[in-house]
XYZ file of C-alpha atoms in Angstrom:
506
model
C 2.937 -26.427 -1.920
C 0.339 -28.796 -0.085
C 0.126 -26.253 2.802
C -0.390 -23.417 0.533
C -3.483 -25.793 -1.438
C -4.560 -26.687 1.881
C -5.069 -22.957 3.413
C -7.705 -22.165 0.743
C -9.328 -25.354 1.789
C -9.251 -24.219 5.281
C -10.866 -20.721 4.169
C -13.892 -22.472 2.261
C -14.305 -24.858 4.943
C -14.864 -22.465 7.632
C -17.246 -19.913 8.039
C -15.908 -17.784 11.104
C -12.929 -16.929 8.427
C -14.474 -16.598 5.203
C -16.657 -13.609 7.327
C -13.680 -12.228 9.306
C -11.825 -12.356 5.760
C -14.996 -9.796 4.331
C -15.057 -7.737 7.394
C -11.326 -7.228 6.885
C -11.625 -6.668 3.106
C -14.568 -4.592 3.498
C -12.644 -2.444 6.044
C -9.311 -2.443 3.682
C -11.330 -1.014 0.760
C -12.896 2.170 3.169
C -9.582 2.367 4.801
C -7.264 2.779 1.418
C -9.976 4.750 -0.119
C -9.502 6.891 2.916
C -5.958 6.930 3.451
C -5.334 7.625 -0.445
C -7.573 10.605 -0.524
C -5.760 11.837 2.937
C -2.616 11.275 1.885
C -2.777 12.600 -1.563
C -4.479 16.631 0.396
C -1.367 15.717 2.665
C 0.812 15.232 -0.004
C -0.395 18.485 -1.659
C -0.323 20.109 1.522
C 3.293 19.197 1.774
C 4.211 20.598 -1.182
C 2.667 23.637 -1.026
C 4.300 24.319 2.346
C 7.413 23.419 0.779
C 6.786 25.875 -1.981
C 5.445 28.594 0.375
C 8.897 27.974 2.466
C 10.888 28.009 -0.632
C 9.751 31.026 -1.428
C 10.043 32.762 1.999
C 13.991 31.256 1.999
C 14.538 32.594 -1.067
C 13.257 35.963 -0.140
C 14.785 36.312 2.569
C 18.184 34.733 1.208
C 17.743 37.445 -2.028
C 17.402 39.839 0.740
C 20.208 39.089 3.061
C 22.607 39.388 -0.089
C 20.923 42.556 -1.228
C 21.687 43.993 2.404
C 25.210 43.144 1.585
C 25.470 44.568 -1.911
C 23.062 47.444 -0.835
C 25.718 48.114 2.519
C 28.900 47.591 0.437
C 27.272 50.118 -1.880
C 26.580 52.637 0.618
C 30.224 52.478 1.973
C 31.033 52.627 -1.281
C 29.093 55.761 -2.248
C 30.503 57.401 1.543
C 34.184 57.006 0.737
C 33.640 58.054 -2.771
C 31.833 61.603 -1.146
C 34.611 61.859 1.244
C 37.529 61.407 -1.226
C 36.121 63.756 -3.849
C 38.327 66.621 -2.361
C 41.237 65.184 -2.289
C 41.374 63.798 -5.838
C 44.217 65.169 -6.321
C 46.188 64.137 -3.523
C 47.169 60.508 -4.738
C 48.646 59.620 -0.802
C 44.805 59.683 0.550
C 43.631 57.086 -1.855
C 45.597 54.421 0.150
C 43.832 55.935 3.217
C 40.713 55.974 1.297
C 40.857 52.428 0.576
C 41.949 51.244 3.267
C 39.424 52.976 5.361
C 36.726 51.708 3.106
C 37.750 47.967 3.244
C 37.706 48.767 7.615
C 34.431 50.295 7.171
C 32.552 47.104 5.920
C 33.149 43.533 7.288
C 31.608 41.910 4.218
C 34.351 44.047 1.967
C 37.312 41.689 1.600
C 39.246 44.575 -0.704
C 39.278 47.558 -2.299
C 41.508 49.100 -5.308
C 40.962 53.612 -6.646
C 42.304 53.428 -10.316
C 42.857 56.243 -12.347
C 43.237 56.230 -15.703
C 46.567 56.434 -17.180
C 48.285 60.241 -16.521
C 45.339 61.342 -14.400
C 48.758 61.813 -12.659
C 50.772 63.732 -14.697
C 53.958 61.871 -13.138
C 52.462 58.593 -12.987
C 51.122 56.198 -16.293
C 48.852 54.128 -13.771
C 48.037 55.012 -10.425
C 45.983 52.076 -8.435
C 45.569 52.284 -4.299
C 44.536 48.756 -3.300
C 43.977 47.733 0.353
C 42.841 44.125 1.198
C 42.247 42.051 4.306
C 44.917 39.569 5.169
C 44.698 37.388 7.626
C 48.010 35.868 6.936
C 49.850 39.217 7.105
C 51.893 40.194 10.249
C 50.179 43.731 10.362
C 48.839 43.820 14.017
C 45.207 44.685 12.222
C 45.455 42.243 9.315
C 45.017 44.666 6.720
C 47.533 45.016 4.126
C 47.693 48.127 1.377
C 49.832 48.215 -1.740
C 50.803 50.754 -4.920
C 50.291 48.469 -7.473
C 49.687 48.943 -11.135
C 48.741 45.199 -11.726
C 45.393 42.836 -10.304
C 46.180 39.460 -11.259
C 47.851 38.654 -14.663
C 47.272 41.854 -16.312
C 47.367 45.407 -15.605
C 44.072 46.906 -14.437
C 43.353 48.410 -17.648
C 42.121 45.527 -19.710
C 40.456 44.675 -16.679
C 36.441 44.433 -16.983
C 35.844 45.989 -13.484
C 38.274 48.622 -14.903
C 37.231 48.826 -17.993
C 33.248 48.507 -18.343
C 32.476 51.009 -15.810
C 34.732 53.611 -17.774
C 32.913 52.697 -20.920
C 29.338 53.395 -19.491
C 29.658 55.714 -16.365
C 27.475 53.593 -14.041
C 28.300 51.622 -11.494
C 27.767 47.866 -11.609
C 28.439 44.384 -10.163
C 31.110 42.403 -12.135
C 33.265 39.389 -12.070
C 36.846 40.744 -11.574
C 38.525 37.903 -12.578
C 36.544 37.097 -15.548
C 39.109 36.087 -18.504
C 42.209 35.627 -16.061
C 43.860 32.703 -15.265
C 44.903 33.000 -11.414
C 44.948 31.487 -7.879
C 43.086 33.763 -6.510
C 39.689 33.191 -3.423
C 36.758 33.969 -5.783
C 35.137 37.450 -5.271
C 33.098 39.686 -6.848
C 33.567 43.556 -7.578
C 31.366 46.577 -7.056
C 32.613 49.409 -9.568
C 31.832 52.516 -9.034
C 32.840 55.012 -11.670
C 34.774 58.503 -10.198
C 33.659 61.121 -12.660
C 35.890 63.967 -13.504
C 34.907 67.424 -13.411
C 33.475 67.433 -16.974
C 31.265 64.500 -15.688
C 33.255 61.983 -17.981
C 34.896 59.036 -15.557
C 38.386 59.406 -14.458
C 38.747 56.568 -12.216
C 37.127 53.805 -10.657
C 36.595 52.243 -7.131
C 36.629 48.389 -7.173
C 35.166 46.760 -3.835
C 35.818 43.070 -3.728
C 33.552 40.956 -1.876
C 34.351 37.340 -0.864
C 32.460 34.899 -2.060
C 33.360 32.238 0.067
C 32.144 34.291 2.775
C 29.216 35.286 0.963
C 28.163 31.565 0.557
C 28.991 31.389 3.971
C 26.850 33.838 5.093
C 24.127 32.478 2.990
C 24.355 29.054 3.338
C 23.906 29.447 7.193
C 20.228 30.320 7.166
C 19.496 27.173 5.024
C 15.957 26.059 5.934
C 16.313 22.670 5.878
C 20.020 20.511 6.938
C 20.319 18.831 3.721
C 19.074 21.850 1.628
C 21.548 25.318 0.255
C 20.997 28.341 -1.520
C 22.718 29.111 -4.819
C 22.988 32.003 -6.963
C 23.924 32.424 -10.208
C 25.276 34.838 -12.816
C 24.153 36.054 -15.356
C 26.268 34.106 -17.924
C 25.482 30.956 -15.503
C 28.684 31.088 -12.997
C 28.353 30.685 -9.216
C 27.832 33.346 -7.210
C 26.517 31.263 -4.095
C 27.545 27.645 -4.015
C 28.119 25.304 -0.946
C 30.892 23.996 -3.107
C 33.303 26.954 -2.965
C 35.415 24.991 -6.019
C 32.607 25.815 -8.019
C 32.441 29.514 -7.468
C 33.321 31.167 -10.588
C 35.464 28.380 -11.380
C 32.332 26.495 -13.353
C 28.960 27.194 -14.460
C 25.335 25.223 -13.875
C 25.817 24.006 -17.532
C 29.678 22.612 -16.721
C 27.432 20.872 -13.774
C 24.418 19.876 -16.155
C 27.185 17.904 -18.279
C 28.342 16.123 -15.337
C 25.049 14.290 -14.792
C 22.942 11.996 -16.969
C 19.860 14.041 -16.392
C 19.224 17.171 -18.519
C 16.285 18.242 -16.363
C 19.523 20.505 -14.465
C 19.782 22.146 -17.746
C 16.484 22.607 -18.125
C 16.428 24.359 -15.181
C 19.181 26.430 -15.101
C 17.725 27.781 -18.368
C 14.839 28.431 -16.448
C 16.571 30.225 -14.040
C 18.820 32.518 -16.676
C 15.696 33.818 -18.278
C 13.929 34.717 -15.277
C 11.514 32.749 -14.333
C 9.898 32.162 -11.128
C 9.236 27.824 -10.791
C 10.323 24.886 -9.715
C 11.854 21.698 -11.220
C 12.664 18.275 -10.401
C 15.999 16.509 -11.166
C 18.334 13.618 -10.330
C 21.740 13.792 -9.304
C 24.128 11.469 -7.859
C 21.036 9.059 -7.353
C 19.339 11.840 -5.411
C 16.109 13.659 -6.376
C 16.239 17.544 -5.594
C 14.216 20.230 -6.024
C 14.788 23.402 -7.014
C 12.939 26.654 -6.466
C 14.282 29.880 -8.437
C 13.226 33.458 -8.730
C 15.212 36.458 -10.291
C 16.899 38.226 -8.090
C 15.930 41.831 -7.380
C 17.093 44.423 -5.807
C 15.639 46.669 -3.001
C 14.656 50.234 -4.291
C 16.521 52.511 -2.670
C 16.924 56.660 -3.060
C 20.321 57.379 -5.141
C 20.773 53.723 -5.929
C 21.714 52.462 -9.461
C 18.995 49.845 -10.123
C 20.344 48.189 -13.357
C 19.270 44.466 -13.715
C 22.099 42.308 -12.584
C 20.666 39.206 -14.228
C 21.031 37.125 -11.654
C 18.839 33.869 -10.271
C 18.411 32.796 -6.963
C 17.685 29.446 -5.499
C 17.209 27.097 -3.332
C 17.641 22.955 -3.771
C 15.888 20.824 -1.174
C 16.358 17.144 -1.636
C 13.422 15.238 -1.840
C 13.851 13.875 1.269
C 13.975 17.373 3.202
C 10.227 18.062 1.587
C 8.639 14.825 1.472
C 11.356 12.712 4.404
C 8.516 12.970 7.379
C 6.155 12.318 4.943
C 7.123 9.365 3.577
C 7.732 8.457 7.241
C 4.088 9.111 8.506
C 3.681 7.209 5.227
C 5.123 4.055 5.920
C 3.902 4.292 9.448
C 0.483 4.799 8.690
C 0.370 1.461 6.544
C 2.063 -0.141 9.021
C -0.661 0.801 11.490
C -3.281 0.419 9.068
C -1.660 -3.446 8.417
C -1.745 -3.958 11.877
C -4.896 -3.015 12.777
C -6.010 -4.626 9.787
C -4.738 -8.079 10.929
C -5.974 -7.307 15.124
C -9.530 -6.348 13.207
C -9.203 -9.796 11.720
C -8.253 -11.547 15.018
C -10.851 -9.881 17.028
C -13.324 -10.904 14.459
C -12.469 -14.277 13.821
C -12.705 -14.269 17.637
C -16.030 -12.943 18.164
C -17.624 -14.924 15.120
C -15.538 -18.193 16.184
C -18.055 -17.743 19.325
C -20.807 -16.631 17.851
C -20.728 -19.428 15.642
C -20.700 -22.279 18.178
C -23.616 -23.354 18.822
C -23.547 -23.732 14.708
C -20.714 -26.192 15.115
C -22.775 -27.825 17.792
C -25.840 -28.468 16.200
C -23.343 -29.290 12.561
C -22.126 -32.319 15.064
C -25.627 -33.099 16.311
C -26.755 -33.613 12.491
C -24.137 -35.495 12.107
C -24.377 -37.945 14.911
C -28.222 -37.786 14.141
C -27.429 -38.470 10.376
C -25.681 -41.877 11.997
C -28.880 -43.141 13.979
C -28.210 -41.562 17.120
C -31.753 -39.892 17.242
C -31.277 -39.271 20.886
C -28.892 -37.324 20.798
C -29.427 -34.283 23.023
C -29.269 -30.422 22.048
C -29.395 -28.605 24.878
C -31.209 -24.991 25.357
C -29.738 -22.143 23.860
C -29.377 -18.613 26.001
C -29.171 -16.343 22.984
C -32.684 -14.583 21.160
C -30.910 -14.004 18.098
C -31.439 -16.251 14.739
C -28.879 -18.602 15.666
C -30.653 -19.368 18.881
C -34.005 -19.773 17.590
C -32.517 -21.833 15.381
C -31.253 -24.159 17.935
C -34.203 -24.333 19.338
C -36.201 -25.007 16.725
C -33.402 -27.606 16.242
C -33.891 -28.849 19.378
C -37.533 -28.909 18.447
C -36.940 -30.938 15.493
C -34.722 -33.604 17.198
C -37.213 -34.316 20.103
C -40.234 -34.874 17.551
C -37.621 -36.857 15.228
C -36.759 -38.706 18.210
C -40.300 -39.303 19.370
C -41.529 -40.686 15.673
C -38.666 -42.573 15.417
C -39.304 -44.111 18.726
C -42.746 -45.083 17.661
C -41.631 -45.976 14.218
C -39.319 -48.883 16.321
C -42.143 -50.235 18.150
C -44.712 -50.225 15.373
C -41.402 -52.092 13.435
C -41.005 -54.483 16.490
C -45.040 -54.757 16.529
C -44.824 -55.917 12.737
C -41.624 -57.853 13.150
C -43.215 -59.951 15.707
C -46.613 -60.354 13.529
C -44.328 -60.878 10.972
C -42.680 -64.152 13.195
C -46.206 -65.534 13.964
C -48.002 -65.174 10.409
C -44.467 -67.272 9.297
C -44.638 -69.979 11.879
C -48.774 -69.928 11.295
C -48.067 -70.259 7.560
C -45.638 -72.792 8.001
C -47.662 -75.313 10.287
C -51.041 -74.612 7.709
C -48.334 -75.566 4.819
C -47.458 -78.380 6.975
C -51.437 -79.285 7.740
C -52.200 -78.981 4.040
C -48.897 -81.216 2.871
C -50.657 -83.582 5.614
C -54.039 -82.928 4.268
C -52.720 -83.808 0.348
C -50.808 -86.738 1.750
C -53.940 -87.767 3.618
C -56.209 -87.370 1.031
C -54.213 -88.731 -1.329
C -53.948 -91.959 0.822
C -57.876 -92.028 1.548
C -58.321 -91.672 -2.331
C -55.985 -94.601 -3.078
C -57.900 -96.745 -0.559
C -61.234 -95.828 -2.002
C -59.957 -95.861 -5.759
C -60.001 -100.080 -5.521
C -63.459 -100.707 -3.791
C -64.689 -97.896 -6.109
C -63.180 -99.592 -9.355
C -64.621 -102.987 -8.428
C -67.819 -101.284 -7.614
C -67.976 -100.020 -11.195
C -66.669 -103.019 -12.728
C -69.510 -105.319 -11.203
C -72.422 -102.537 -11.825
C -71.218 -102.788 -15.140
C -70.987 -106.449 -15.340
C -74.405 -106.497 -14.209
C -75.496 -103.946 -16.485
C -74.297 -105.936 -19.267
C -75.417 -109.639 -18.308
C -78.621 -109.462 -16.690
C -80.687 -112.005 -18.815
C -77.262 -114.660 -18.677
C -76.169 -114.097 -15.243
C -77.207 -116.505 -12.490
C -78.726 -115.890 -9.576
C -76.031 -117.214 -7.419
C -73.794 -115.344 -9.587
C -75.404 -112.361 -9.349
C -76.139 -112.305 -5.079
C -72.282 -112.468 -5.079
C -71.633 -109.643 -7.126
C -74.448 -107.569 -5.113
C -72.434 -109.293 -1.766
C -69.165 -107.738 -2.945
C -70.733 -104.498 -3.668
C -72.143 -104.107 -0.512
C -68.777 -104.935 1.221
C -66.614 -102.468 -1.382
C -69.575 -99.661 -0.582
C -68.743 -100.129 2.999
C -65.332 -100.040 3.075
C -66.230 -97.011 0.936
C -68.285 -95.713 3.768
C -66.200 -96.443 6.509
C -63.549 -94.380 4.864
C -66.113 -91.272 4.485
C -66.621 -91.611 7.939
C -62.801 -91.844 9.529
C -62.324 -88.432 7.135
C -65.180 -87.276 8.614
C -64.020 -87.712 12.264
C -60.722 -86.142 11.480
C -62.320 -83.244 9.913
C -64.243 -82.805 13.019
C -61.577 -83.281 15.186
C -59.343 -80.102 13.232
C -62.342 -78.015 13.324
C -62.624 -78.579 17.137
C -58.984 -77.722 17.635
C -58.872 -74.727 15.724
C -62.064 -73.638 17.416
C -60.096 -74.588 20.558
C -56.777 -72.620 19.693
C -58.928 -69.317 18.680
């Protein structure tokens, strides 16, 4: 605590920080000013690539799966021209299907259904022919007469079924309503019409969708990011997750996590729309760019809207990872630089400020009495060195008066001595003088009384007085006026004789 009270002490006392610390500050202000602006067009800049690559992964990912569709399709479409013949001949269908499911790698099966009696000695007639890597066929295909897919016959199947309800072809989820083990795939029925145009039959094509994902997932443009496509109803198509394909929906997800921003989303994504959104999951931010997915135009193709979304997650990280890095590395830099700025200046101004701290010293040593103390020249022209040489200026003259000002002191000290010694011996000469006056005017007190006693006797008694009487009295007067007299003169002489030695002495 007293170091931490003592470092603001430090700052006020000294100068060469206080103006490093405003440099620095000064600089700090420009420099976050800058580096916000920057970094907020960067930011932006960022994101917009991000979008722009979004969308060019998603187009090209809605592409790459409508070049499988579109080339299952077309092998579809083939087989179905080249087996139109031989309708009748129920033994080519296996050869039909099997051929078609060679034809295509991305095919993983294919079943020809009839409907019930198209063979007048058959209720159901279904060809199927399916890859099978586990079989001990040589080829690892393997094609069976079965009147069953799954759990039910193919008949109250909806790849069976909805085709022969509306005549056109269409992408469907073969195991929709069926409880089985089965790898999740999707089917591609195409309708076999009859000759009075009604449907007769139809050709399944299953395609994996493990190795669908598969495919897809491998172009992912970014090595934390993945492609996903939905259903319409909201199931996995395209999931890196193959548990999830067709075995759970975005919404089964969206109840899994806290944040509804996935359901939000996947809404989004059902009804069409082209965006993005932002959500958490598993403590990670993502985001997700969507578009519907649409299919090329092609002559002869059946163009009905699948109602499916594509789209691509990127965690946050993938978009904005290097950024935050240059981020953090940036501040870092700017931090540094920040505190060499500060070094560097408290260097230079430390320096620049010495002769300051010299003269501070001087006046401090001259504030004691040491008015000799010497400032030497400075070598700088700036205001600092005028200043100490104006200083130095200031300290000689200060010097020089105060110089002077100790003689003229001595001068009057030593007048001072003499006037005290001078006014001590005339105190002594007058104490001498009172004393000596004082003894001449007790001497001449008595002959002056007895003086003025006979003058007044004689004043008073001149008609009784004898003569006798009388010549005494004017005898003693004459003798008290001379000792009178001779007193007058001794002061006299000693008067003379002080006046002479003062006369003497000057």
């Amino acid at each position: 605590m007293a170091k931490m009270l003592r470092l603001p002490k430090f700052i006020n006392n000294t100068l060469s920080v206080r103006l490093s610390l405003m440099v620095v500050s000064a600089m700090a202000i420009l420099l976050m000013a800058s580096l916000i602006v920057i970094l907020h067009f960067s930011r932006k800049a960022v994101k917009e690539e991000a979008l722009q690559k979004a969308s060019q992964t998603l187009e090209g990912t809605t592409q790459r799966i409508d070049n499988i569709l579109l080339s299952v399709e077309q092998a579809t479409g083939n087989i179905y021209f080249s087996m139109q013949p031989y309708l009748d001949q129920p033994e080519k269908m296996y050869i039909y299907s099997r051929r078609l499911v060679e034809s295509n790698p991305y095919i993983d099966g294919c079943a020809i259904a009839f409907k019930p009696y198209y063979y007048k000695d058959r209720e159901l007639f279904m060809a199927y022919s399916h890859r099978n890597t586990d079989s001990h066929n040589a080829d690892g295909f393997a094609t069976v007469q079965s009147e069953t897919f799954g759990d039910r016959p193919y008949t109250e199947q909806v790849w069976y079924t909805e085709p022969m309800a509306t005549g056109k072809p269409d992408w469907l989820n073969p195991l929709k309503g069926m409880k089985v083990n089965m790898a999740p795939i999707f089917t591609f029925s195409l309708p076999i019409p009859g000759k009075d145009g009604k449907p007769v039959g139809v050709i399944g094509v299953d395609v994996s969708l493990n190795m669908l994902s598969k495919i897809v997932l491998a172009a992912k443009p970014s090595p934390n990011s993945y492609c996903t496509l939905l259903a319409e109803d909201g199931s996995f198509i395209v999931h890196p997750d193959s548990n999830k394909l067709q075995n759970q929906t975005v919404f089964t997800e969206s109840r899994q996590t806290i944040d509804p921003a996935i359901k939000e989303a996947a809404k989004a994504m059902l009804a069409g729309a082209t965006d993005y959104r932002t959500f958490k999951m598993n403590g990670t931010r993502y985001c997700v760019f969507f578009k519907p997915f649409k299919r090329t135009v092609v002559r002869g193709r059946s163009l009905e809207d699948l109602g499916w979304s594509a789209g691509i997650i990127y965690p946050e990280e993938d978009i904005f990872g290097d950024y935050n890095r240059l981020l953090n590395y940036v501040l870092a830099i700017a931090v540094i630089g920040l505190l060499l700025i500060f070094i560097l200046s408290r260097t230079i101004i430390h320096r620049q400020l010495l002769p300051l701290r010299m003269l501070t010293t001087s006046a401090q040593h001259i504030a004691k009495g040491h008015y000799t103390e010497m400032i030497p020249d400075s070598r700088h022209q700036d205001e600092i060195g005028r200043l100490q040489n104006h200083f130095q200026q200031m300290q000689l003259s200060l010097a020089n008066n105060i110089g002077e000002l100790e003689q003229l002191t001595a001068t009057l000290k030593k007048r001072g001595e003499e006037l005290r010694t001078t006014y001590e011996q005339v105190s002594k000469a007058n104490r001498l003088k009172t004393v000596f006056l004082h003894n001449m005017t007790d001497q001449m007190l008595a002959p002056a009384n007895t003086i003025n006693n006979d003058v007044d006797m004689l004043c008073r008694s001149d008609y009784d007085i004898q003569k006798e009487e009388a010549g005494t009295i004017a005898d003693d007067i004459l003798k008290q006026g001379k000792t009178i007299t001779d007193l007058l003169y001794d002061l006299l002489q000693d008067s003379e004789k002080e006046t002479g030695k003062e006369a003497a002495h000057e």
